[in-house]
mmCIF file of C-alpha atoms in Angstrom:
data_model
loop_
_atom_site.group_PDB
_atom_site.id
_atom_site.type_symbol
_atom_site.label_atom_id
_atom_site.label_comp_id
_atom_site.label_asym_id
_atom_site.label_seq_id
_atom_site.Cartn_x
_atom_site.Cartn_y
_atom_site.Cartn_z
ATOM 1 C CA ASP A 1 1.171 -103.708 -13.233
ATOM 2 C CA LEU A 2 1.270 -107.538 -12.061
ATOM 3 C CA TRP A 3 2.534 -109.576 -15.075
ATOM 4 C CA LYS A 4 2.442 -113.195 -15.341
ATOM 5 C CA VAL A 5 6.051 -113.860 -16.807
ATOM 6 C CA PRO A 6 7.639 -116.918 -18.382
ATOM 7 C CA LEU A 7 10.647 -117.618 -16.965
ATOM 8 C CA ASP A 8 12.612 -117.606 -20.143
ATOM 9 C CA ASP A 9 11.684 -114.049 -20.608
ATOM 10 C CA ILE A 10 13.208 -112.700 -17.136
ATOM 11 C CA ARG A 11 16.845 -111.734 -17.188
ATOM 12 C CA VAL A 12 18.914 -110.684 -14.516
ATOM 13 C CA ILE A 13 21.142 -107.420 -14.532
ATOM 14 C CA GLU A 14 24.982 -108.485 -14.237
ATOM 15 C CA GLY A 15 26.399 -107.160 -10.841
ATOM 16 C CA PHE A 16 23.351 -105.285 -10.025
ATOM 17 C CA ASN A 17 22.003 -107.549 -7.102
ATOM 18 C CA ILE A 18 24.566 -106.438 -4.489
ATOM 19 C CA ARG A 19 23.868 -109.765 -1.959
ATOM 20 C CA THR A 20 26.909 -111.595 -0.952
ATOM 21 C CA ASP A 21 27.117 -115.045 -1.721
ATOM 22 C CA GLY A 22 28.128 -116.914 1.547
ATOM 23 C CA ALA A 23 26.714 -119.539 3.833
ATOM 24 C CA GLU A 24 23.948 -117.047 5.194
ATOM 25 C CA HIS A 25 22.637 -116.348 1.729
ATOM 26 C CA LYS A 26 22.934 -120.041 0.837
ATOM 27 C CA ALA A 27 20.810 -121.156 3.910
ATOM 28 C CA HIS A 28 18.519 -118.240 2.963
ATOM 29 C CA VAL A 29 17.942 -119.645 -0.676
ATOM 30 C CA ALA A 30 17.814 -122.912 0.849
ATOM 31 C CA GLY A 31 15.065 -121.970 3.302
ATOM 32 C CA LEU A 32 13.210 -119.980 0.013
ATOM 33 C CA VAL A 33 13.437 -123.900 -1.923
ATOM 34 C CA ASP A 34 11.827 -125.820 0.914
ATOM 35 C CA SER A 35 9.051 -122.933 1.158
ATOM 36 C CA ILE A 36 8.483 -123.270 -2.722
ATOM 37 C CA ILE A 37 8.595 -126.901 -2.887
ATOM 38 C CA ALA A 38 6.229 -127.197 0.182
ATOM 39 C CA ASN A 39 3.793 -124.400 -0.943
ATOM 40 C CA GLY A 40 4.203 -123.184 -4.384
ATOM 41 C CA PHE A 41 5.712 -119.564 -5.378
ATOM 42 C CA TYR A 42 3.357 -116.954 -3.533
ATOM 43 C CA SER A 43 1.896 -114.834 -5.921
ATOM 44 C CA SER A 44 1.652 -112.032 -3.217
ATOM 45 C CA LYS A 45 5.411 -112.147 -3.098
ATOM 46 C CA PRO A 46 5.954 -110.681 -7.030
ATOM 47 C CA LEU A 47 9.748 -110.088 -8.517
ATOM 48 C CA ALA A 48 10.132 -106.597 -9.452
ATOM 49 C CA GLY A 49 11.802 -105.262 -12.727
ATOM 50 C CA TYR A 50 11.248 -103.272 -15.932
ATOM 51 C CA VAL A 51 10.203 -103.895 -19.413
ATOM 52 C CA ALA A 52 13.377 -103.713 -21.799
ATOM 53 C CA LEU A 53 13.094 -104.909 -25.782
ATOM 54 C CA GLU A 54 15.529 -107.700 -27.066
ATOM 55 C CA GLY A 55 15.206 -107.239 -30.703
ATOM 56 C CA SER A 56 11.705 -107.279 -30.771
ATOM 57 C CA LYS A 57 10.933 -109.388 -27.646
ATOM 58 C CA GLN A 58 9.603 -107.891 -24.451
ATOM 59 C CA VAL A 59 11.889 -109.213 -21.429
ATOM 60 C CA ILE A 60 11.863 -108.672 -18.002
ATOM 61 C CA TYR A 61 14.921 -107.579 -15.958
ATOM 62 C CA ILE A 62 14.384 -107.858 -12.596
ATOM 63 C CA VAL A 63 15.593 -105.418 -9.718
ATOM 64 C CA ASP A 64 13.925 -107.047 -6.697
ATOM 65 C CA GLY A 65 13.532 -110.904 -6.028
ATOM 66 C CA HIS A 66 16.896 -112.183 -6.749
ATOM 67 C CA SER A 67 16.677 -114.976 -4.112
ATOM 68 C CA ARG A 68 13.507 -115.812 -4.683
ATOM 69 C CA LEU A 69 14.240 -116.498 -8.588
ATOM 70 C CA GLU A 70 17.373 -118.209 -7.364
ATOM 71 C CA ALA A 71 15.419 -120.666 -5.386
ATOM 72 C CA VAL A 72 12.922 -121.277 -8.098
ATOM 73 C CA LYS A 73 15.840 -122.253 -10.684
ATOM 74 C CA GLU A 74 16.938 -124.779 -7.664
ATOM 75 C CA CYS A 75 13.417 -125.771 -7.514
ATOM 76 C CA ILE A 76 13.121 -126.587 -11.117
ATOM 77 C CA LYS A 77 16.561 -128.497 -11.200
ATOM 78 C CA ARG A 78 14.750 -130.769 -8.462
ATOM 79 C CA GLY A 79 11.793 -131.408 -10.796
ATOM 80 C CA ALA A 80 9.039 -128.563 -9.987
ATOM 81 C CA GLU A 81 7.107 -127.342 -12.759
ATOM 82 C CA ILE A 82 7.216 -123.637 -12.779
ATOM 83 C CA LYS A 83 6.618 -121.839 -15.891
ATOM 84 C CA ALA A 84 6.097 -118.228 -15.063
ATOM 85 C CA LEU A 85 6.545 -116.080 -12.201
ATOM 86 C CA PRO A 86 4.361 -112.890 -11.060
ATOM 87 C CA VAL A 87 6.387 -109.671 -11.778
ATOM 88 C CA VAL A 88 5.665 -106.089 -10.653
ATOM 89 C CA VAL A 89 6.916 -103.545 -13.397
ATOM 90 C CA SER A 90 8.244 -100.458 -12.827
ATOM 91 C CA PRO A 91 6.570 -97.238 -14.352
ATOM 92 C CA LYS A 92 8.025 -96.072 -17.228
ATOM 93 C CA GLY A 93 10.590 -92.967 -16.472
ATOM 94 C CA THR A 94 12.055 -95.179 -13.504
ATOM 95 C CA SER A 95 15.927 -94.396 -13.327
ATOM 96 C CA MET A 96 18.849 -96.838 -12.577
ATOM 97 C CA GLU A 97 18.973 -94.608 -9.312
ATOM 98 C CA ASP A 98 15.742 -95.038 -8.455
ATOM 99 C CA LEU A 99 16.073 -98.979 -8.776
ATOM 100 C CA THR A 100 19.455 -98.739 -6.712
ATOM 101 C CA VAL A 101 17.634 -96.955 -4.003
ATOM 102 C CA GLY A 102 14.970 -99.535 -3.891
ATOM 103 C CA LEU A 103 17.512 -102.289 -3.121
ATOM 104 C CA VAL A 104 17.252 -100.767 0.175
ATOM 105 C CA THR A 105 14.042 -99.106 0.684
ATOM 106 C CA ASN A 106 11.662 -101.904 -1.191
ATOM 107 C CA ASN A 107 13.482 -105.061 0.584
ATOM 108 C CA SER A 108 10.840 -106.297 2.557
ATOM 109 C CA GLY A 109 12.690 -110.122 2.580
ATOM 110 C CA LYS A 110 15.965 -110.717 4.254
ATOM 111 C CA PRO A 111 17.596 -107.298 5.410
ATOM 112 C CA LEU A 112 20.811 -106.617 3.661
ATOM 113 C CA SER A 113 23.794 -106.703 5.733
ATOM 114 C CA GLN A 114 25.814 -103.599 6.851
ATOM 115 C CA TYR A 115 28.280 -104.350 4.246
ATOM 116 C CA GLU A 116 25.307 -104.833 1.348
ATOM 117 C CA THR A 117 24.266 -101.553 2.352
ATOM 118 C CA GLY A 118 27.509 -99.960 2.069
ATOM 119 C CA LEU A 119 27.536 -101.306 -1.516
ATOM 120 C CA VAL A 120 24.536 -99.869 -2.129
ATOM 121 C CA CYS A 121 25.650 -96.519 -1.198
ATOM 122 C CA LYS A 122 28.956 -96.493 -2.849
ATOM 123 C CA ARG A 123 26.871 -97.228 -6.287
ATOM 124 C CA LEU A 124 24.821 -94.139 -5.435
ATOM 125 C CA VAL A 125 28.050 -92.125 -5.111
ATOM 126 C CA GLY A 126 29.177 -93.505 -8.499
ATOM 127 C CA TYR A 127 26.117 -91.770 -9.795
ATOM 128 C CA GLY A 128 27.107 -88.456 -8.521
ATOM 129 C CA TRP A 129 25.203 -88.529 -5.297
ATOM 130 C CA ASP A 130 26.457 -86.947 -2.218
ATOM 131 C CA GLU A 131 26.284 -88.221 1.441
ATOM 132 C CA ALA A 132 23.739 -85.748 2.343
ATOM 133 C CA GLU A 133 21.108 -87.398 -0.858
ATOM 134 C CA ILE A 134 21.934 -90.782 0.273
ATOM 135 C CA ALA A 135 21.027 -90.180 3.599
ATOM 136 C CA LYS A 136 17.872 -88.681 2.621
ATOM 137 C CA ARG A 137 16.614 -91.297 0.052
ATOM 138 C CA LEU A 138 17.751 -94.282 2.470
ATOM 139 C CA SER A 139 16.311 -92.746 5.572
ATOM 140 C CA MET A 140 19.851 -92.545 7.149
ATOM 141 C CA THR A 141 21.870 -90.380 9.078
ATOM 142 C CA LYS A 142 24.773 -88.974 7.101
ATOM 143 C CA GLN A 143 27.261 -90.314 9.799
ATOM 144 C CA CYS A 144 25.740 -93.831 9.010
ATOM 145 C CA VAL A 145 26.106 -93.332 5.109
ATOM 146 C CA ALA A 146 29.807 -91.933 6.017
ATOM 147 C CA GLU A 147 30.389 -95.109 8.048
ATOM 148 C CA LEU A 148 28.916 -97.588 5.367
ATOM 149 C CA LEU A 149 31.132 -95.437 2.595
ATOM 150 C CA THR A 150 34.296 -96.335 4.770
ATOM 151 C CA LEU A 151 32.983 -100.202 5.144
ATOM 152 C CA ALA A 152 32.710 -100.386 1.092
ATOM 153 C CA GLY A 153 36.070 -98.637 0.939
ATOM 154 C CA ALA A 154 37.766 -100.871 3.034
ATOM 155 C CA PRO A 155 40.946 -102.878 1.978
ATOM 156 C CA ALA A 156 40.033 -106.205 0.100
ATOM 157 C CA ALA A 157 40.937 -108.345 3.126
ATOM 158 C CA VAL A 158 38.656 -106.482 5.388
ATOM 159 C CA ARG A 159 35.780 -106.607 2.885
ATOM 160 C CA LYS A 160 35.850 -110.235 2.622
ATOM 161 C CA LEU A 161 36.110 -110.808 6.238
ATOM 162 C CA VAL A 162 32.995 -108.787 6.395
ATOM 163 C CA ALA A 163 31.086 -110.220 3.850
ATOM 164 C CA ALA A 164 31.655 -113.967 4.983
ATOM 165 C CA GLY A 165 30.592 -112.762 8.591
ATOM 166 C CA THR A 166 33.877 -113.727 10.097
ATOM 167 C CA VAL A 167 34.139 -109.724 11.132
#
């Protein structure tokens, strides 16, 4: 279902988005801001999320479209009047594992970096998945998953350099 959701009812799951906040990400969001200011928010590119209750109020926690939401917030700071966004809502029974897999498989915008994909694999291991299951669900080889997990588990200094695009 496609919902038109007021911005005040859209929530972000802390730590769910695995994008790294480097210069490349900032440039990507700046490009989205320019596009939204020039053309508006494309309803054909909705956010994705799931419905939850906060007290008796329904809210949407987004699982896809974090960069677009960030761009919309910047547009509003610059004076754009955007009150609601289109959101495709996940069906009941969708698990956090399914949503995590979707970080890779549903991504039709800016591709995830190898490091970001490694973080998704690491999160799935935390859910109890083995490399074979991850490889199958993400349409990768087990070798690729193993290498991504090695990257995600590298020393902090190495991860920082990779996330910044230095290495």
